[in-house]
Coordinates of C-alpha atoms and ligand atoms in Angstrom, one line a residue:
M22 CA -88.2 131.9 128.2
F23 CA -87.9 133.2 124.6
W24 CA -86.3 130.3 122.8
N25 CA -83.2 131.8 121.2
S26 CA -81.3 129.1 119.3
N27 CA -78.3 131.3 118.7
Q28 CA -77.0 131.6 122.2
F29 CA -73.5 130.5 121.2
N30 CA -72.6 133.4 118.8
I31 CA -68.8 133.2 118.6
D32 CA -68.3 135.3 115.4
G33 CA -65.2 137.4 116.1
K34 CA -64.8 135.9 119.6
L35 CA -61.6 134.1 120.8
V36 CA -62.1 130.4 121.3
L37 CA -59.3 128.6 123.1
I38 CA -59.6 124.8 123.0
T39 CA -57.3 122.4 124.8
G40 CA -56.7 118.9 123.4
A41 CA -57.6 120.2 120.0
S42 CA -54.7 118.7 117.9
Q43 CA -57.0 115.7 117.2
G44 CA -60.3 114.1 118.0
L45 CA -63.2 116.0 119.4
G46 CA -61.1 119.1 120.2
L47 CA -60.0 119.4 116.6
A48 CA -63.6 118.9 115.4
L49 CA -64.8 121.7 117.7
A50 CA -61.9 124.0 116.5
K51 CA -63.0 123.5 112.9
A52 CA -66.6 124.2 113.8
A53 CA -65.8 127.3 115.8
F54 CA -63.5 128.6 112.9
S55 CA -66.3 128.0 110.4
R56 CA -68.6 130.2 112.6
G57 CA -66.2 133.1 112.5
A58 CA -64.3 132.7 115.7
D59 CA -60.5 133.3 116.3
V60 CA -59.2 129.9 117.4
I61 CA -56.2 128.9 119.5
I62 CA -55.5 125.2 120.0
I63 CA -53.4 123.7 122.8
A64 CA -51.7 120.3 123.0
R65 CA -48.3 118.9 123.8
R66 CA -47.1 117.5 120.4
E67 CA -46.1 120.5 118.2
A68 CA -46.0 118.6 114.8
I69 CA -49.6 117.4 115.2
L70 CA -50.6 120.9 116.3
Q71 CA -49.1 122.4 113.1
A72 CA -51.0 119.9 111.0
A73 CA -54.2 120.6 112.9
V74 CA -53.9 124.4 112.2
A75 CA -53.5 123.7 108.5
D76 CA -56.6 121.5 108.7
I77 CA -58.6 124.2 110.6
E78 CA -57.6 126.9 108.0
K79 CA -59.8 125.1 105.4
F80 CA -62.9 126.2 107.4
R81 CA -62.0 129.9 107.3
L82 CA -65.1 132.2 107.2
S83 CA -63.4 135.6 106.9
T84 CA -60.0 137.1 106.1
T85 CA -59.8 138.7 109.5
Q86 CA -59.9 135.5 111.5
T87 CA -56.8 134.1 113.2
V88 CA -55.9 130.4 114.0
S89 CA -52.8 129.5 116.0
Y90 CA -51.5 126.9 118.4
I91 CA -49.5 126.9 121.7
A92 CA -47.7 123.7 122.6
A93 CA -47.9 123.0 126.3
D94 CA -48.5 120.3 128.8
I95 CA -51.4 122.0 130.7
S96 CA -51.5 119.3 133.4
I97 CA -48.7 121.5 134.8
A98 CA -50.1 124.7 136.5
S99 CA -47.3 127.0 135.3
E100 CA -47.8 125.8 131.7
A101 CA -51.5 126.6 131.9
E102 CA -50.7 130.0 133.1
R103 CA -48.1 130.5 130.3
V104 CA -50.8 129.6 127.7
I105 CA -53.2 132.2 129.0
A106 CA -50.4 134.8 129.2
E107 CA -49.3 134.0 125.6
T108 CA -52.8 134.4 124.1
G109 CA -52.5 138.1 124.8
R110 CA -56.2 138.5 125.4
A111 CA -58.8 136.7 127.7
P112 CA -60.6 133.9 125.9
D113 CA -64.3 134.4 125.3
V114 CA -64.8 130.7 125.2
L115 CA -62.5 128.2 127.0
M116 CA -63.0 124.6 126.0
C117 CA -61.1 122.2 128.3
C118 CA -61.2 119.2 126.0
A119 CA -57.9 117.6 126.8
G120 CA -58.2 114.2 128.3
S121 CA -57.6 110.4 127.9
S122 CA -58.6 107.0 129.2
I123 CA -56.7 103.8 129.9
P124 CA -59.5 101.3 130.4
K125 CA -58.1 98.3 132.4
L126 CA -59.0 96.4 135.5
F127 CA -58.0 98.4 138.5
I128 CA -55.6 95.7 139.8
E129 CA -53.8 95.7 136.5
L130 CA -53.2 99.4 136.2
T131 CA -49.8 100.9 137.1
T132 CA -49.5 103.8 139.5
D133 CA -48.2 105.9 136.6
E134 CA -51.4 105.1 134.6
L135 CA -53.5 106.0 137.6
T136 CA -51.6 109.3 138.0
S137 CA -51.9 110.1 134.2
G138 CA -55.7 109.7 134.4
V139 CA -55.9 112.5 137.0
A140 CA -53.3 114.6 135.2
S141 CA -54.7 114.4 131.7
N142 CA -58.4 114.6 132.6
Y143 CA -58.6 116.7 135.8
F144 CA -55.4 118.8 136.2
T145 CA -55.6 120.0 132.5
A146 CA -59.1 121.3 133.0
L147 CA -58.5 122.6 136.6
Y148 CA -55.4 124.7 135.8
M149 CA -56.8 126.0 132.5
A150 CA -60.1 127.0 134.1
H151 CA -58.2 128.7 137.0
A152 CA -55.9 130.6 134.7
G153 CA -58.6 131.4 132.2
L154 CA -61.1 132.6 134.8
K155 CA -58.5 135.0 136.3
A156 CA -57.9 136.5 132.9
M157 CA -61.7 136.6 132.0
A158 CA -62.5 138.2 135.3
K159 CA -60.1 141.1 134.5
S160 CA -62.1 142.0 131.4
P161 CA -65.8 141.9 132.4
V162 CA -68.5 141.9 129.7
P163 CA -72.2 143.0 130.2
S164 CA -73.9 139.9 129.0
Y165 CA -73.7 136.1 129.4
S166 CA -71.7 135.5 126.2
R167 CA -68.6 133.9 127.5
H168 CA -68.2 130.2 128.4
I169 CA -65.9 127.9 130.3
I170 CA -66.7 124.4 129.0
L171 CA -65.5 121.2 130.8
F172 CA -65.5 117.8 129.1
S173 CA -66.7 114.9 131.4
S174 CA -68.2 111.7 130.1
V175 CA -71.4 109.5 130.3
A176 CA -69.2 107.3 132.5
H177 CA -69.8 110.0 135.2
F178 CA -73.5 109.1 135.3
Y179 CA -72.9 105.4 135.4
S180 CA -69.4 104.3 136.3
F181 CA -68.4 100.7 135.8
I182 CA -65.7 98.0 135.6
G183 CA -62.7 99.0 133.4
Y184 CA -63.0 102.8 133.8
S185 CA -61.5 103.2 137.3
Q186 CA -58.6 105.2 135.9
Y187 CA -61.0 107.6 134.2
A188 CA -64.6 107.8 135.4
P189 CA -63.8 109.1 138.9
V190 CA -61.9 112.1 137.6
K191 CA -64.5 112.8 134.9
S192 CA -67.0 112.8 137.8
A193 CA -64.8 115.4 139.5
L194 CA -65.2 117.7 136.5
R195 CA -69.0 117.7 136.9
S196 CA -68.5 118.8 140.5
L197 CA -66.0 121.4 139.4
G198 CA -68.5 122.7 136.8
D199 CA -71.2 123.0 139.4
C200 CA -68.9 125.0 141.8
L201 CA -67.6 127.3 139.0
R202 CA -71.2 127.9 137.7
H203 CA -71.8 129.7 141.0
E204 CA -68.5 131.4 141.1
C205 CA -68.7 132.8 137.5
I206 CA -72.1 134.6 138.2
P207 CA -70.4 138.0 138.9
Y208 CA -68.4 137.7 135.6
N209 CA -71.3 136.7 133.3
I210 CA -69.6 133.5 132.3
K211 CA -71.6 130.4 131.5
V212 CA -70.1 127.1 132.8
D213 CA -71.1 124.2 130.6
V214 CA -70.2 120.5 131.1
I215 CA -70.2 118.0 128.2
F216 CA -71.0 114.4 129.0
A217 CA -70.0 112.7 125.7
G218 CA -70.8 109.2 124.8
N219 CA -68.4 107.2 122.7
F220 CA -67.1 108.7 119.5
F221 CA -64.3 107.7 117.1
S222 CA -61.0 109.5 117.7
E223 CA -57.3 108.7 118.0
G224 CA -57.8 108.3 121.7
Y225 CA -60.8 106.0 121.3
T226 CA -58.8 103.7 119.1
I227 CA -56.0 103.6 121.6
E228 CA -58.3 103.0 124.6
N229 CA -59.9 100.0 122.9
L230 CA -56.6 98.2 122.8
T231 CA -56.7 97.7 126.6
K232 CA -60.4 97.9 127.2
P233 CA -61.7 94.7 128.9
E234 CA -64.4 92.8 127.0
I235 CA -66.8 93.3 129.9
T236 CA -66.3 97.1 129.7
K237 CA -67.1 97.0 125.9
K238 CA -70.2 95.0 126.6
I239 CA -71.6 97.3 129.3
E240 CA -70.9 100.4 127.2
G241 CA -72.5 98.9 124.2
P242 CA -75.6 101.2 124.2
S243 CA -73.2 104.1 123.6
E244 CA -72.7 103.5 119.9
P245 CA -69.6 105.5 118.7
I246 CA -70.3 108.4 116.4
T247 CA -67.8 110.5 114.5
A248 CA -66.0 113.4 116.3
D249 CA -67.5 115.8 113.8
E250 CA -71.0 114.5 114.6
C251 CA -70.2 114.8 118.3
A252 CA -69.0 118.4 117.9
K253 CA -72.1 119.3 115.9
K254 CA -74.4 117.9 118.7
I255 CA -72.4 119.9 121.3
I256 CA -72.6 123.2 119.4
R257 CA -76.3 122.8 118.7
Q258 CA -77.0 122.4 122.4
L259 CA -74.8 125.3 123.3
D260 CA -76.8 127.3 120.7
N261 CA -80.0 126.3 122.6
G262 CA -78.4 127.5 125.9
Y263 CA -78.0 124.1 127.5
Q264 CA -75.3 123.8 130.1
M265 CA -75.4 120.1 130.8
I266 CA -74.8 118.5 127.4
T267 CA -75.0 114.8 126.4
T268 CA -74.2 113.5 122.9
D269 CA -76.2 110.3 122.7
F270 CA -79.6 108.9 123.9
I271 CA -78.2 106.7 126.6
G272 CA -76.3 109.7 128.0
L273 CA -79.5 111.7 128.1
V274 CA -81.3 108.9 129.9
L275 CA -78.5 108.3 132.4
S276 CA -78.1 112.1 133.1
S277 CA -81.4 111.8 135.1
M278 CA -79.6 109.4 137.5
M279 CA -77.4 112.3 138.9
L280 CA -79.4 115.5 138.5
S281 CA -78.1 117.3 141.6
G282 CA -78.7 121.1 141.5
S283 CA -77.3 121.3 138.0
P284 CA -79.2 123.0 135.1
R285 CA -81.8 120.6 133.6
I286 CA -81.9 119.6 129.9
N287 CA -85.7 118.8 130.1
Y288 CA -87.1 119.2 133.6
L289 CA -90.2 117.0 133.4
A290 CA -88.6 114.2 131.3
Q291 CA -85.5 114.0 133.5
T292 CA -87.5 114.0 136.7
S293 CA -89.7 111.2 135.4
L294 CA -86.7 109.3 134.3
A295 CA -85.0 109.8 137.7
I296 CA -88.0 108.2 139.4
F297 CA -88.1 105.3 136.9
L298 CA -84.4 104.6 137.1
A299 CA -84.3 104.9 140.9
I300 CA -86.7 102.0 140.9
F301 CA -85.2 99.9 138.0
A302 CA -81.4 100.7 138.2
P303 CA -80.8 98.0 140.8
V304 CA -82.4 95.5 138.5
W305 CA -80.0 96.5 135.7
E306 CA -77.1 96.5 138.1
W307 CA -78.1 92.9 139.1
L308 CA -77.8 91.9 135.4
V309 CA -74.5 93.7 135.0
I310 CA -73.1 91.9 138.1
K311 CA -74.1 88.6 136.6
D312 CA -72.2 89.4 133.5
I313 CA -69.2 90.5 135.5
R314 CA -69.1 87.2 137.5
K315 CA -69.2 85.3 134.2
F316 CA -66.4 87.5 132.8
Y317 CA -64.2 86.6 135.8
E318 CA -65.1 82.9 135.6
D319 CA -64.3 82.8 131.9
R320 CA -60.9 84.5 132.6
S321 CA -60.1 82.0 135.4
M322 CA -61.0 79.1 133.1
A323 CA -58.9 80.5 130.2
A324 CA -56.0 81.1 132.6
S325 CA -56.1 77.6 134.1
E326 CA -56.3 76.1 130.5
A327 CA -53.3 78.3 129.6
V328 CA -51.1 76.7 132.3
P329 CA -48.6 74.3 130.7
L330 CA -49.5 70.6 131.4
S331 CA -46.1 70.0 133.1
A332 CA -46.8 72.8 135.5
K333 CA -50.3 71.4 136.0
D334 CA -48.9 68.0 137.0
G335 CA -46.5 69.4 139.4
N336 CA -48.7 72.2 140.5
D337 CA -50.2 71.5 144.0
D338 CA -51.1 75.1 144.4
D339 CA -54.8 75.3 144.0
T340 CA -55.2 79.0 143.7
N341 CA -57.0 80.2 140.6
Y342 CA -56.0 83.0 138.1
H343 CA -56.7 85.8 140.7
G344 CA -54.8 84.2 143.5
E345 CA -58.0 83.2 145.2
E346 CA -58.4 79.8 146.7
S347 CA -60.4 77.9 144.1
Ligands
NDP23 N1 -63.5 109.4 122.6 C1 -64.5 109.1 123.4 O1 -65.2 108.1 123.2 C2 -64.8 110.0 124.5 C3 -63.9 111.0 124.9 N2 -64.3 111.8 125.9 C4 -63.5 113.0 126.3 O2 -63.4 113.9 125.2 C5 -62.2 114.6 125.2 C6 -61.6 114.4 123.8 O3 -61.5 113.0 123.6 P1 -60.7 112.5 122.3 O4 -61.0 113.4 121.1 O5 -61.1 111.0 122.2 O6 -59.2 112.6 122.7 P2 -57.8 112.2 122.0 O7 -57.1 111.3 122.9 O8 -58.1 111.8 120.6 O9 -57.0 113.6 122.0 C7 -56.7 114.1 123.2 C8 -56.1 115.5 123.0 O10 -55.7 116.1 124.2 C9 -54.3 116.5 124.1 N3 -53.7 116.3 125.5 C10 -53.7 115.2 126.2 N4 -53.1 115.4 127.4 C11 -52.7 116.7 127.4 C12 -51.9 117.5 128.2 N5 -51.5 117.1 129.4 N6 -51.7 118.8 127.9 C13 -52.1 119.3 126.7 N7 -52.9 118.6 125.8 C14 -53.1 117.3 126.1 C15 -53.7 115.5 123.1 O11 -52.6 116.1 122.4 P3 -51.1 115.7 123.0 O12 -51.1 114.2 123.3 O13 -50.2 116.1 121.8 O14 -50.9 116.6 124.2 C16 -54.9 115.5 122.1 O15 -54.9 116.7 121.3 C17 -61.3 113.9 126.3 O16 -61.4 114.7 127.5 C18 -62.0 112.6 126.5 O17 -61.8 112.1 127.9 C19 -65.5 111.7 126.6 C20 -66.4 110.7 126.3 C21 -66.1 109.8 125.2
VSD24 C1 -79.1 101.8 135.7 C2 -79.2 101.6 134.2 C3 -77.8 101.7 133.6 C4 -77.8 101.4 132.2 C5 -76.4 101.7 131.7 C6 -76.1 101.0 130.4 C7 -75.2 101.7 129.4 C8 -74.0 102.4 130.0 C9 -73.3 103.1 128.9 C10 -72.1 103.9 129.4 C11 -71.3 104.5 128.2 C12 -70.0 105.1 128.7 C13 -69.3 105.7 127.6 C14 -68.0 106.2 128.1 C15 -67.3 107.0 126.9 C16 -65.9 107.4 127.4 O1 -65.8 108.3 128.1 C17 -64.8 106.5 126.9 N1 -64.9 106.2 125.5 C18 -63.5 107.1 127.3 O2 -63.0 108.0 126.3

């Protein structure tokens, strides 16, 4: 294949980015605007959207470009449809970047937190992709120059303790991307899925407030980068025509654990890694489970030491912190 490293030419195109009032979405909006695109950003909080538009303006390339926002909770289907109707024209690139994570032990999550994980990570992308594709299908273009881009996570390739509210729905986005890649063939739309590793953002700061120490330890190899660096890595790979995009080395390595029928990043390297990890992943898992057992033992010990002495004297109940018989 002729290696064209400008497959993501968005000059003069309409780029619609959800979750772009901050974090990675905002970084991508700035990058798209600096490459000549018209940009519309979507989020719920209007004041932050207004500040984001002023920020994006600084990256203007030409006087004819437009940048605007639509405030909407796109985890609601009718709101996603309203957004597409308000844009007035079908997007050339639809980036479904909205999402959030509440890392906690499953048993300590509330049902509202569980529901918010599905709403903010899956429904936002599902409804926007559905409304966006219906609009894009009405205005066909001759070549593969349009994109629907979903934002999953490295946690899809390797899901682990603390991410039960988040990783399963990010995994669903990979599956949605594989289905839509087939269904977008007649409309010349590329469907790309981003599997980002850690990066600094407002959301990342908040998630670290509840993230269990064991979760932080396991995800250690995914060193956080800046949102701008993450956006640059993503756009560079879109330029190279990749459709399964990772943003750090560990993500690239782990992508080989779940290749499915999806487009490859590097066929030979990923196939070799798939064989290697199929053999060695259980060894790693054994080490991770050892750490998890120690994490729970330390918690039980800390909890029992935290029990007031008076309660200890009178306490004939010998259950430990987790209510198990000790
Ligand atoms: N940070 C990280 O380490 C990683 C993040 N990711 C994913 O990358 C994406 C961006 O992450 P990040 O920049 O950290 O996110 P942030 O939490 O910093 O920002 C999330 C954005 O999404 C918007 N948003 C959230 N829910 C809705 C909704 N229901 N409707 C409309 N907009 C919504 C928020 O605005 P508002 O609240 O005003 O609606 C905000 O603009 C997310 O999908 C995340 O899961 C993936 C891997 C790693
Ligand atoms: C079998 C061999 C396995 C080896 C795996 C070891 C490393 C795992 C790294 C996982 C990193 C997950 C980052 C999630 C980022 C994210 O999505 C959150 N920040 C939420 O926003």
